Short mmCIF file of C-alpha atoms in Angstrom, two decimals:
data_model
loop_
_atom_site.label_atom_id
_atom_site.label_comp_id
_atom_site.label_asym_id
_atom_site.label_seq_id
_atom_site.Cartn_x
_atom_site.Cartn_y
_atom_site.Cartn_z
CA UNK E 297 46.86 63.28 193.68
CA UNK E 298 45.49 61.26 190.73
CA UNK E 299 46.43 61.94 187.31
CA UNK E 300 44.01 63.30 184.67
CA UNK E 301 44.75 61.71 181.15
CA UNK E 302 43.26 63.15 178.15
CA UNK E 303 41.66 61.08 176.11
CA UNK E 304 43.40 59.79 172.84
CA UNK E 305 41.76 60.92 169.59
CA UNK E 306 43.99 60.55 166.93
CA UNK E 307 41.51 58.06 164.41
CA UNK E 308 38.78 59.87 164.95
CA UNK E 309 40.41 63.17 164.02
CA UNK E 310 42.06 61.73 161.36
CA UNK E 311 39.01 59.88 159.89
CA UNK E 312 37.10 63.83 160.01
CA UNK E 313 39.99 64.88 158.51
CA UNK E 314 38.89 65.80 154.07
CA UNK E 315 41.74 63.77 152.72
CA UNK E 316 42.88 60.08 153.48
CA UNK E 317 46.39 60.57 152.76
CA UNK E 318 46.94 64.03 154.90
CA UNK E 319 45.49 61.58 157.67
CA UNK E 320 48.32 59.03 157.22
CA UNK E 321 51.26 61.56 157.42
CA UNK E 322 49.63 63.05 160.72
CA UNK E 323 49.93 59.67 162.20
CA UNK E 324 53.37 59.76 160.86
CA UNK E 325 54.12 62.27 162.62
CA UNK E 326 51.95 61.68 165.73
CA UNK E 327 54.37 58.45 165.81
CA UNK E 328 57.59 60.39 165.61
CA UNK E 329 56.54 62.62 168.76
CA UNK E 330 55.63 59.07 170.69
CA UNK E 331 59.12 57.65 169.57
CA UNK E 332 60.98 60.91 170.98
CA UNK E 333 59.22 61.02 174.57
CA UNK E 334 59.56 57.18 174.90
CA UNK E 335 63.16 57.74 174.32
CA UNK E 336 63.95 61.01 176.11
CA UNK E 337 61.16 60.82 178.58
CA UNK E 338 60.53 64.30 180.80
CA UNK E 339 58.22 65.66 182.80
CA UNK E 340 54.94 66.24 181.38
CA UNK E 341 52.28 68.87 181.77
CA UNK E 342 48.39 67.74 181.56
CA UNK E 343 46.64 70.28 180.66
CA UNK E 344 42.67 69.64 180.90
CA UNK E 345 40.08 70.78 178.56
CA UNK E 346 38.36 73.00 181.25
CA UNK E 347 38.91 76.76 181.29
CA UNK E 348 41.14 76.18 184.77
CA UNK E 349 44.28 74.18 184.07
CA UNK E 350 45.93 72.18 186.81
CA UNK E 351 49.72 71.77 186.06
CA UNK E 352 51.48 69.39 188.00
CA UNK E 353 55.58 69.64 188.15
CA UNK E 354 56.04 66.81 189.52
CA UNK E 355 53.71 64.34 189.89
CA UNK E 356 53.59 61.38 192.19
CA UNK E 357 53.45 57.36 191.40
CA UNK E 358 50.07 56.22 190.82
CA UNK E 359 48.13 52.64 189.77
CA UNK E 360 47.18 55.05 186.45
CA UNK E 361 50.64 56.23 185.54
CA UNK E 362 51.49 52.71 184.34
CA UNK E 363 48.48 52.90 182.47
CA UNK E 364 48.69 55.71 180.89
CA UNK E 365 52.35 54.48 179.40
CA UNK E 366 50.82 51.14 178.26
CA UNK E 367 48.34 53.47 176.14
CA UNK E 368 51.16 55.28 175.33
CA UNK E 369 53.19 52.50 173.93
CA UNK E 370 50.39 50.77 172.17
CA UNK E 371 49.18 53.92 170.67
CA UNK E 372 52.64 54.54 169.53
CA UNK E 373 53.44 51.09 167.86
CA UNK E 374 49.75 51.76 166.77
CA UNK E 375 50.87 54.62 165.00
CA UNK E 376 54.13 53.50 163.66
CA UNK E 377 52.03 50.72 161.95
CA UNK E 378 50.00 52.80 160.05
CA UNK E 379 52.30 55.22 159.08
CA UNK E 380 54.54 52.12 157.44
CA UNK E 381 50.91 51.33 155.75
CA UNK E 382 50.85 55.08 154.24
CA UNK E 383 54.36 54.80 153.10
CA UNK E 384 53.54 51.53 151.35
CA UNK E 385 50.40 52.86 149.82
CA UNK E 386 51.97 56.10 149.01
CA UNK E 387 55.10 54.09 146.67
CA UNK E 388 52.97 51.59 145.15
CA UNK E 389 49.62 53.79 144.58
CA UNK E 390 49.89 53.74 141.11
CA UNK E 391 49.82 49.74 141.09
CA UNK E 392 47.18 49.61 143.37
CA UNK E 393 44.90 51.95 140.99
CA UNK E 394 45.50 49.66 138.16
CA UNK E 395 44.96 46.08 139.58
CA UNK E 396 41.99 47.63 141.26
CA UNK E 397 40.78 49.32 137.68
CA UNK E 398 40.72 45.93 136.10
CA UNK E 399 39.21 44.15 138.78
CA UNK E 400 42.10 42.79 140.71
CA UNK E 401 43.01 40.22 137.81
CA UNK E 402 46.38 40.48 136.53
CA UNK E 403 47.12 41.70 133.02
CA UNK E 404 49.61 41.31 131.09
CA UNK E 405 52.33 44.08 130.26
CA UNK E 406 55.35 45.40 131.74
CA UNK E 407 55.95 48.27 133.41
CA UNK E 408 58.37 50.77 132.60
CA UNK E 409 60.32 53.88 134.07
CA UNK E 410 59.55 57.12 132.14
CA UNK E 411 62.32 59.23 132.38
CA UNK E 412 60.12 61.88 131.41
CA UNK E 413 58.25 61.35 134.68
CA UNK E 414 61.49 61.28 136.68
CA UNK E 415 61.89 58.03 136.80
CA UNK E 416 58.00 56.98 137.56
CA UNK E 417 57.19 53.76 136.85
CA UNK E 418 54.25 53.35 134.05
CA UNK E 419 52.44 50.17 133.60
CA UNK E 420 52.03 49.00 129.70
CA UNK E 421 49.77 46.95 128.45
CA UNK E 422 50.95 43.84 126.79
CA UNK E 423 49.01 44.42 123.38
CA UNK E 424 50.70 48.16 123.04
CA UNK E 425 54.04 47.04 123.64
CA UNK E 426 56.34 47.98 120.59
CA UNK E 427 56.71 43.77 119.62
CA UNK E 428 53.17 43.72 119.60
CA UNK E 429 52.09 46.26 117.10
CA UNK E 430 51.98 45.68 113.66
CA UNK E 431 55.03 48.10 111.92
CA UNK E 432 54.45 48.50 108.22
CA UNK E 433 58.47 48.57 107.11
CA UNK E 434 57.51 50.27 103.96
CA UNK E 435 55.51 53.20 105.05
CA UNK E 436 57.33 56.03 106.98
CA UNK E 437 55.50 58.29 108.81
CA UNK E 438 58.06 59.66 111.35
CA UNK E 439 60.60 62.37 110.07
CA UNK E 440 63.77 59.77 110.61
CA UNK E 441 63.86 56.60 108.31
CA UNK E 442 65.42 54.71 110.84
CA UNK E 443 62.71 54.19 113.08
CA UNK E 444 60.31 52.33 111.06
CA UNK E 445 63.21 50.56 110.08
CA UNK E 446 64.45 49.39 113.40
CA UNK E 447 60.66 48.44 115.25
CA UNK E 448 60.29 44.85 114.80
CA UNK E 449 58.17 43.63 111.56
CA UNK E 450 55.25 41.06 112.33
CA UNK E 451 54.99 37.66 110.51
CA UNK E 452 51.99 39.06 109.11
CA UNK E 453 53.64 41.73 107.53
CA UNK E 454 56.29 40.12 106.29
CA UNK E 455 53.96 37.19 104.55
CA UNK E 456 51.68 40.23 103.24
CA UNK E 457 55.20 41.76 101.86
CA UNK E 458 56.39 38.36 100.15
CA UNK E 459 53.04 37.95 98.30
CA UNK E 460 52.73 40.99 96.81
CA UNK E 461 56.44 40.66 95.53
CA UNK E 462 54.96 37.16 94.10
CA UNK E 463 52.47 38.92 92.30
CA UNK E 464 54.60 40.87 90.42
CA UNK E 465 54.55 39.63 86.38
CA UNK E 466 57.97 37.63 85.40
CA UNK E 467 59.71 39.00 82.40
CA UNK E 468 58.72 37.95 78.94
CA UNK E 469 61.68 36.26 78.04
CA UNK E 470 61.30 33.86 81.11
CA UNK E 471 60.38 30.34 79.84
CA UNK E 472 59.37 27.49 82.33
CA UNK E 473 58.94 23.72 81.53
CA UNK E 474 55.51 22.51 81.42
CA UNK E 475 54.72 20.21 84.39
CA UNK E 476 54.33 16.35 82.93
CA UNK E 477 52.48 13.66 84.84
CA UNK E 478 54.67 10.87 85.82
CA UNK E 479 53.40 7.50 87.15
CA UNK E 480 54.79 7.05 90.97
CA UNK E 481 57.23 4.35 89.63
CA UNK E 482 58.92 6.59 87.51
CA UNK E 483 58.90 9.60 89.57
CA UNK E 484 60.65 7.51 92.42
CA UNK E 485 63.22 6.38 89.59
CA UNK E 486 63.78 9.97 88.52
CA UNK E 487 64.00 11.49 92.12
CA UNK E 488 66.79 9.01 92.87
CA UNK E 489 68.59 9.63 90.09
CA UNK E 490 68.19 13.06 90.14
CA UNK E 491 69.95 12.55 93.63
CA UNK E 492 72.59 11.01 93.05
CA UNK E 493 73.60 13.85 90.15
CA UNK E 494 73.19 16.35 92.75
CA UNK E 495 75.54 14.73 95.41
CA UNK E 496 77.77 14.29 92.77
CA UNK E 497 77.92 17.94 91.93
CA UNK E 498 78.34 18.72 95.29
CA UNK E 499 81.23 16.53 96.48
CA UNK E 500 82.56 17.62 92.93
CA UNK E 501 82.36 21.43 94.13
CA UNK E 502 83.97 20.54 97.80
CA UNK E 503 87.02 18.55 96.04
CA UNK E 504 87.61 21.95 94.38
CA UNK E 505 86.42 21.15 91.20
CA UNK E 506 84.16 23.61 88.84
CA UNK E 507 80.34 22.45 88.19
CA UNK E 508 80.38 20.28 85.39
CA UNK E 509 77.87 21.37 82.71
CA UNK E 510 76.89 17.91 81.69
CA UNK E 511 76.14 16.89 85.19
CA UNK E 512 73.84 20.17 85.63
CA UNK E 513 72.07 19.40 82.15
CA UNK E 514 71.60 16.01 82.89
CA UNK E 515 70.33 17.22 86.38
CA UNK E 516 67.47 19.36 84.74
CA UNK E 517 66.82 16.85 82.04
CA UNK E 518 65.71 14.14 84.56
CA UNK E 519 64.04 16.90 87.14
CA UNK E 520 62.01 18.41 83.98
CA UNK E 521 60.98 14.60 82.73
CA UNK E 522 59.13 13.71 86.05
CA UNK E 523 58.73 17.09 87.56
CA UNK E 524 60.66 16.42 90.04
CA UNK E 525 62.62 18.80 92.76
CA UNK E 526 66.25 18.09 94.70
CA UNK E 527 67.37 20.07 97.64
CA UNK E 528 70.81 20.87 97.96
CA UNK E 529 72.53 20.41 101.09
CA UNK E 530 72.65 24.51 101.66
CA UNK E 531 70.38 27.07 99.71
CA UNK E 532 73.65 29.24 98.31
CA UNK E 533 74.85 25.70 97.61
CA UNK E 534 71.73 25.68 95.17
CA UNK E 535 71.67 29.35 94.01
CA UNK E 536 75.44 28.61 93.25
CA UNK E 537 74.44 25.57 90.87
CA UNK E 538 71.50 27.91 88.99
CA UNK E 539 74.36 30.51 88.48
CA UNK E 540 76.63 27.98 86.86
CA UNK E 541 73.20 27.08 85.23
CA UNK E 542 72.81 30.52 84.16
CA UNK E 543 76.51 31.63 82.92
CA UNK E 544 76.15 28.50 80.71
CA UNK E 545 73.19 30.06 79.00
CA UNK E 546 74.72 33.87 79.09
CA UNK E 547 77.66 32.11 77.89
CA UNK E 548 75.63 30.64 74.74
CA UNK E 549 73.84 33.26 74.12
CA UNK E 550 76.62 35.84 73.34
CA UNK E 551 77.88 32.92 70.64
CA UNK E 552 74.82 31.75 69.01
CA UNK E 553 72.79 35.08 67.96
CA UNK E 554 69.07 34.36 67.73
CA UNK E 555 67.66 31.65 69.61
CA UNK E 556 70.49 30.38 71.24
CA UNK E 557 69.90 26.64 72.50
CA UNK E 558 71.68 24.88 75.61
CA UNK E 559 71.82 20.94 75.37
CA UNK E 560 68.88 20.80 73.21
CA UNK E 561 66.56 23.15 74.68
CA UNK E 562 66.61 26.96 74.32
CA UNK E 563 68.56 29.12 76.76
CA UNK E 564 65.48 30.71 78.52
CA UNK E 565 63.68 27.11 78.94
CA UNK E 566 67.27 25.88 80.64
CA UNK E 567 67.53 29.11 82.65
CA UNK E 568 63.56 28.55 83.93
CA UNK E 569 63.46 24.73 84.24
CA UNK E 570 66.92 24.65 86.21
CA UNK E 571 65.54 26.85 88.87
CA UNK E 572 62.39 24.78 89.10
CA UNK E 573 64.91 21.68 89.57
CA UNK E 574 66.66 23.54 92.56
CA UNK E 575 63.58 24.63 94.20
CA UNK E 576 64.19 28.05 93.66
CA UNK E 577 61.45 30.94 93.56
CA UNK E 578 61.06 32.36 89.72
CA UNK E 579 61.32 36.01 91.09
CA UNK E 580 64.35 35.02 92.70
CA UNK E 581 66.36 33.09 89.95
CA UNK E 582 65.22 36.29 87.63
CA UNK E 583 67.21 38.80 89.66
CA UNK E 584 69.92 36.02 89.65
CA UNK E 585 69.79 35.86 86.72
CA UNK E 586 69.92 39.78 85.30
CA UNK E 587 72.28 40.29 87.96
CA UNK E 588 74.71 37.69 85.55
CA UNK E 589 73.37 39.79 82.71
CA UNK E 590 74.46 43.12 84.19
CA UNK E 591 77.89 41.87 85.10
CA UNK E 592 78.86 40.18 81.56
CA UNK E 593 76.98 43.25 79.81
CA UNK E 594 79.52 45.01 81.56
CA UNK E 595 82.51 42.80 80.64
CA UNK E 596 81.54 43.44 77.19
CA UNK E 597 81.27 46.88 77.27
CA UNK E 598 84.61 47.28 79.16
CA UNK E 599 86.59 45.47 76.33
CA UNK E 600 84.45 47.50 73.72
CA UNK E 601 85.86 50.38 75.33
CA UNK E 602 89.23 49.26 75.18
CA UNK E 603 89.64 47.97 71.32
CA UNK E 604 88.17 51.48 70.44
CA UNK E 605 91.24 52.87 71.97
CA UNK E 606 93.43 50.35 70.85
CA UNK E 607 93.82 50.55 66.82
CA UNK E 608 95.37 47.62 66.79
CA UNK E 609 92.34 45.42 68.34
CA UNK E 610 89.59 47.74 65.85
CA UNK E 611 88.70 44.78 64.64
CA UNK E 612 87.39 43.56 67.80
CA UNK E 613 84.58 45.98 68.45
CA UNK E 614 82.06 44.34 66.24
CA UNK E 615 82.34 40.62 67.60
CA UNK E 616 82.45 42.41 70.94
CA UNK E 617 79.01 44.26 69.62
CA UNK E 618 77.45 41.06 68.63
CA UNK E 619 78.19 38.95 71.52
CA UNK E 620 76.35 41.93 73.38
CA UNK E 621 73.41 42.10 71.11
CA UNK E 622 73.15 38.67 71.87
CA UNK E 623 73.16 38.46 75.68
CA UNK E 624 70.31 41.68 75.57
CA UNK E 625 68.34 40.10 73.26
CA UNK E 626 68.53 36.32 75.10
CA UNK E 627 67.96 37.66 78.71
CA UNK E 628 66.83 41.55 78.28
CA UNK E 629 67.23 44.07 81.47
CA UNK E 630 64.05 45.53 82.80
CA UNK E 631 63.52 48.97 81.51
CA UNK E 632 65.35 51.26 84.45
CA UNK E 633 67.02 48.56 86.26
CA UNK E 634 68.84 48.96 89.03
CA UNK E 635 71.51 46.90 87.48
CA UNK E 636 71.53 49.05 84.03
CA UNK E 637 72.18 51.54 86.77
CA UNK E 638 74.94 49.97 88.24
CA UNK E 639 76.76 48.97 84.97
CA UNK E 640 76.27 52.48 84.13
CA UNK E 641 77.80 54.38 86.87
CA UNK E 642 81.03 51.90 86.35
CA UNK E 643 81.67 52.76 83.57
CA UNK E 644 81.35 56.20 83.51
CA UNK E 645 83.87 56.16 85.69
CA UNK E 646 85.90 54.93 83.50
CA UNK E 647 85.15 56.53 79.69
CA UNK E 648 84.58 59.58 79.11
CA UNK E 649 80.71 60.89 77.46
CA UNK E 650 82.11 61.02 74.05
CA UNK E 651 83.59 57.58 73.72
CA UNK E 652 80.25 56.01 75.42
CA UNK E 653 78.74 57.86 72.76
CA UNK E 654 80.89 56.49 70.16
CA UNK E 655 80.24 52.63 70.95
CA UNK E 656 76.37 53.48 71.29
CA UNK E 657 76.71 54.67 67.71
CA UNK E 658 78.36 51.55 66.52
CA UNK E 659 75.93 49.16 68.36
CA UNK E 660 73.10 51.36 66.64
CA UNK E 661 74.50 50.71 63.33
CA UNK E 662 74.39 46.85 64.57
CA UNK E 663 71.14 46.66 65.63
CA UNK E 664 68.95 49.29 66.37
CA UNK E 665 65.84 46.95 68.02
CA UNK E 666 67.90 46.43 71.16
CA UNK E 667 69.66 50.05 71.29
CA UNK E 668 67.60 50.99 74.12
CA UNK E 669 69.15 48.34 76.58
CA UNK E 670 72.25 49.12 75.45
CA UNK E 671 71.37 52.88 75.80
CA UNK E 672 70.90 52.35 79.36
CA UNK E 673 73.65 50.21 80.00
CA UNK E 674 76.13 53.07 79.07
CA UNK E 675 74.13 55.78 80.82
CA UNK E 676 72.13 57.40 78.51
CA UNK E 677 68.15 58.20 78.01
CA UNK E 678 66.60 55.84 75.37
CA UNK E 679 64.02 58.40 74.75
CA UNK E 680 65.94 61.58 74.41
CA UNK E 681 69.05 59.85 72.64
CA UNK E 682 67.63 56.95 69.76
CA UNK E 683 65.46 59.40 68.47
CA UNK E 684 68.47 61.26 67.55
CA UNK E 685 70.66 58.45 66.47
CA UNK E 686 68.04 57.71 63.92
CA UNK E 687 67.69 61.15 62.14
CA UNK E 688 71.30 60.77 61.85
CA UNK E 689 71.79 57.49 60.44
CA UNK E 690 68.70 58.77 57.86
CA UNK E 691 70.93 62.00 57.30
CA UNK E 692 73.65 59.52 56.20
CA UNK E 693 71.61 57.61 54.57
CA UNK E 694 70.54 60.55 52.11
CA UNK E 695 73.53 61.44 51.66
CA UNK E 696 74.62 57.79 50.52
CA UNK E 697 71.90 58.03 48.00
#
């Protein structure tokens, strides 16, 4: 007796089937069932779609038996196929959806695991990656300071940063060289020689020798003739000349009063036309330059401090007083500087109020135009604490008259 095969309809059930993906994992596990009876093969009943059923037990060879396991086999690897081709589509579904929603050209980006997804990979677009986007350092939106702080910063941002720092005025006291037209025979000349006074500065400073003064006047002197600019070998090689440049001028200024002058030319002019010598930025040799103010401010103040405890070295104070009015007067803190600040909280540490108190008195006795730099520099308010000072020294005044 012949066999009666049922026909196989597993695509077209699967195709009727509402959902492409259930359709796959029925194959999947059509395939499984194919695999299990290829490997454990039994006897099989054939059951017909009639209302009678004819069951065989055990059925005889026939030419259709062999066919019937070639379909078998076929449908099987069939299925197996397509099962491996749901899998696929299955992991990489969400790369499909995105090459596919941009036309199937590739985009830049990256894609990422979100652990918030369990571990999901998320595709990001190139221009909303974190070193893409433009992170304004100096505006901080999130509740934690650190994370502006530790996104990248664009060149833009940092060029839009630098120029409005360059905007910002320079102090009054700073005092640049006009620039004088030279003919290109002389400027050569003075560029050379300029040269040479620089390397000999440097190899100078590597033998272990200080920065001669001289050499850095004569340095300027032949820059400021032909406007002219030398570059050091290093950049703190050339910040380190302008300082020597600079404690010169500090230097001179606590020792000649009003107006002090450096090699001919007055201290701020030296100060200013150095730095244009070096190639250094003006906002940058100012900070350099109240930073050396701050610190020698501060040496003052500290041996001020020390002769009013010492009887013996009373005598002291006031030349201490007037090499101090000098150096605020030359090169003058900005009002509510950090480095008033700094100089301040030093040396509270190390008087107590009423002896700061005592040497602002004595400076205001000295000279009461620059009292409020020196106000600051020993911690105090210039607006709460001169306005006092003054009805005081007019009480003593009256009652001296």
């Amino acid at each position: 007796m012949l066999f009666r095969v049922v026909p196989a309809e597993e695509a077209q059930y699967a195709a009727e089937q509402g959902s492409f993906w259930d359709g796959l994992r029925s194959k999947a596990d059509q395939a499984q069932g194919y695999l299990s009876s290829a490997v454990q093969p039994r006897q099989r009943d054939v059951q017909d779609d009639a209302p009678q059923t004819i069951r065989y037990a055990a059925p005889l060879p026939s030419p259709s038996a062999g066919t019937m396991a070639g379909l078998q086999s076929s449908t099987g690897t069939l299925a197996i196929i397509a099962a491996a081709a749901g899998i696929l589509l299955v992991v990489f579904r969400g790369k499909l959806t995105a090459w596919l929603s941009r036309g199937g050209q590739r985009q830049q980006g990256r894609w990422i695991r979100d652990r918030s997804l369990g571990g999901k990979e998320v595709f990001i677009p190139a221009e909303e990656l974190p070193s893409r986007k433009r992170t304004n350092l100096w505006d901080d939106d999130e509740p934690s300071s650190a994370a502006p702080a530790a996104a990248p910063v664009s060149p833009a941002a940092l060029a839009a940063a630098r120029a409005e720092s360059e905007q910002q005025s320079l102090p009054a006291w700073w005092n640049p060289a006009p620039r004088i037209p030279a003919s290109s025979s002389f400027h050569q000349s003075a560029e050379s020689k300029a040269r040479a006074i620089l390397r000999g500065l440097e190899e100078a400073k590597l033998s272990g020798t200080d920065y001669s003064v001289p050499a850095l006047a004569e340095l300027r002197e032949t820059c400021t003739e032909a406007s002219v600019t030398v570059k050091p070998r290093t950049a703190s090689g050339g910040e380190a000349l302008y300082k020597a440049a600079m404690e010169e001028a500090a230097r001179t200024a606590c020792e000649g009063g009003q107006n002090p002058y450096v090699w001919g030319v007055p201290a701020t002019r030296f100060v200013a036309s150095m730095a244009a010598a070096l190639g250094i930025a003006d906002h940058r040799a100012v900070t350099m330059a109240n930073g050396i103010t701050a610190a020698k401010s501060q040496s003052i103040l500290v041996e001020v401090l020390a002769a009013m405890r010492d009887a013996q070295r009373r005598g002291e104070v006031l030349h201490l007083l007037l090499s101090l009015k000098g150096l605020t007067a030359t090169f003058p803190l900005p009002p509510a500087s950090a480095q008033a600040e700094m100089v301040a909280s030093r040396l509270s540490s190390r008087a107590s109020l009423n002896e700061r108190q005592a040497v602002l008195q004595e400076f205001f006795s000295i000279d009461s135009s620059t009292a409020d730099r020196v106000a600051e520099l020993l911690g105090f308010n210039p607006e709460l604490v001169l306005p006092t000072l003054q009805q005081a020294n007019m009480g003593g005044s009256d009652l001296a008259a």
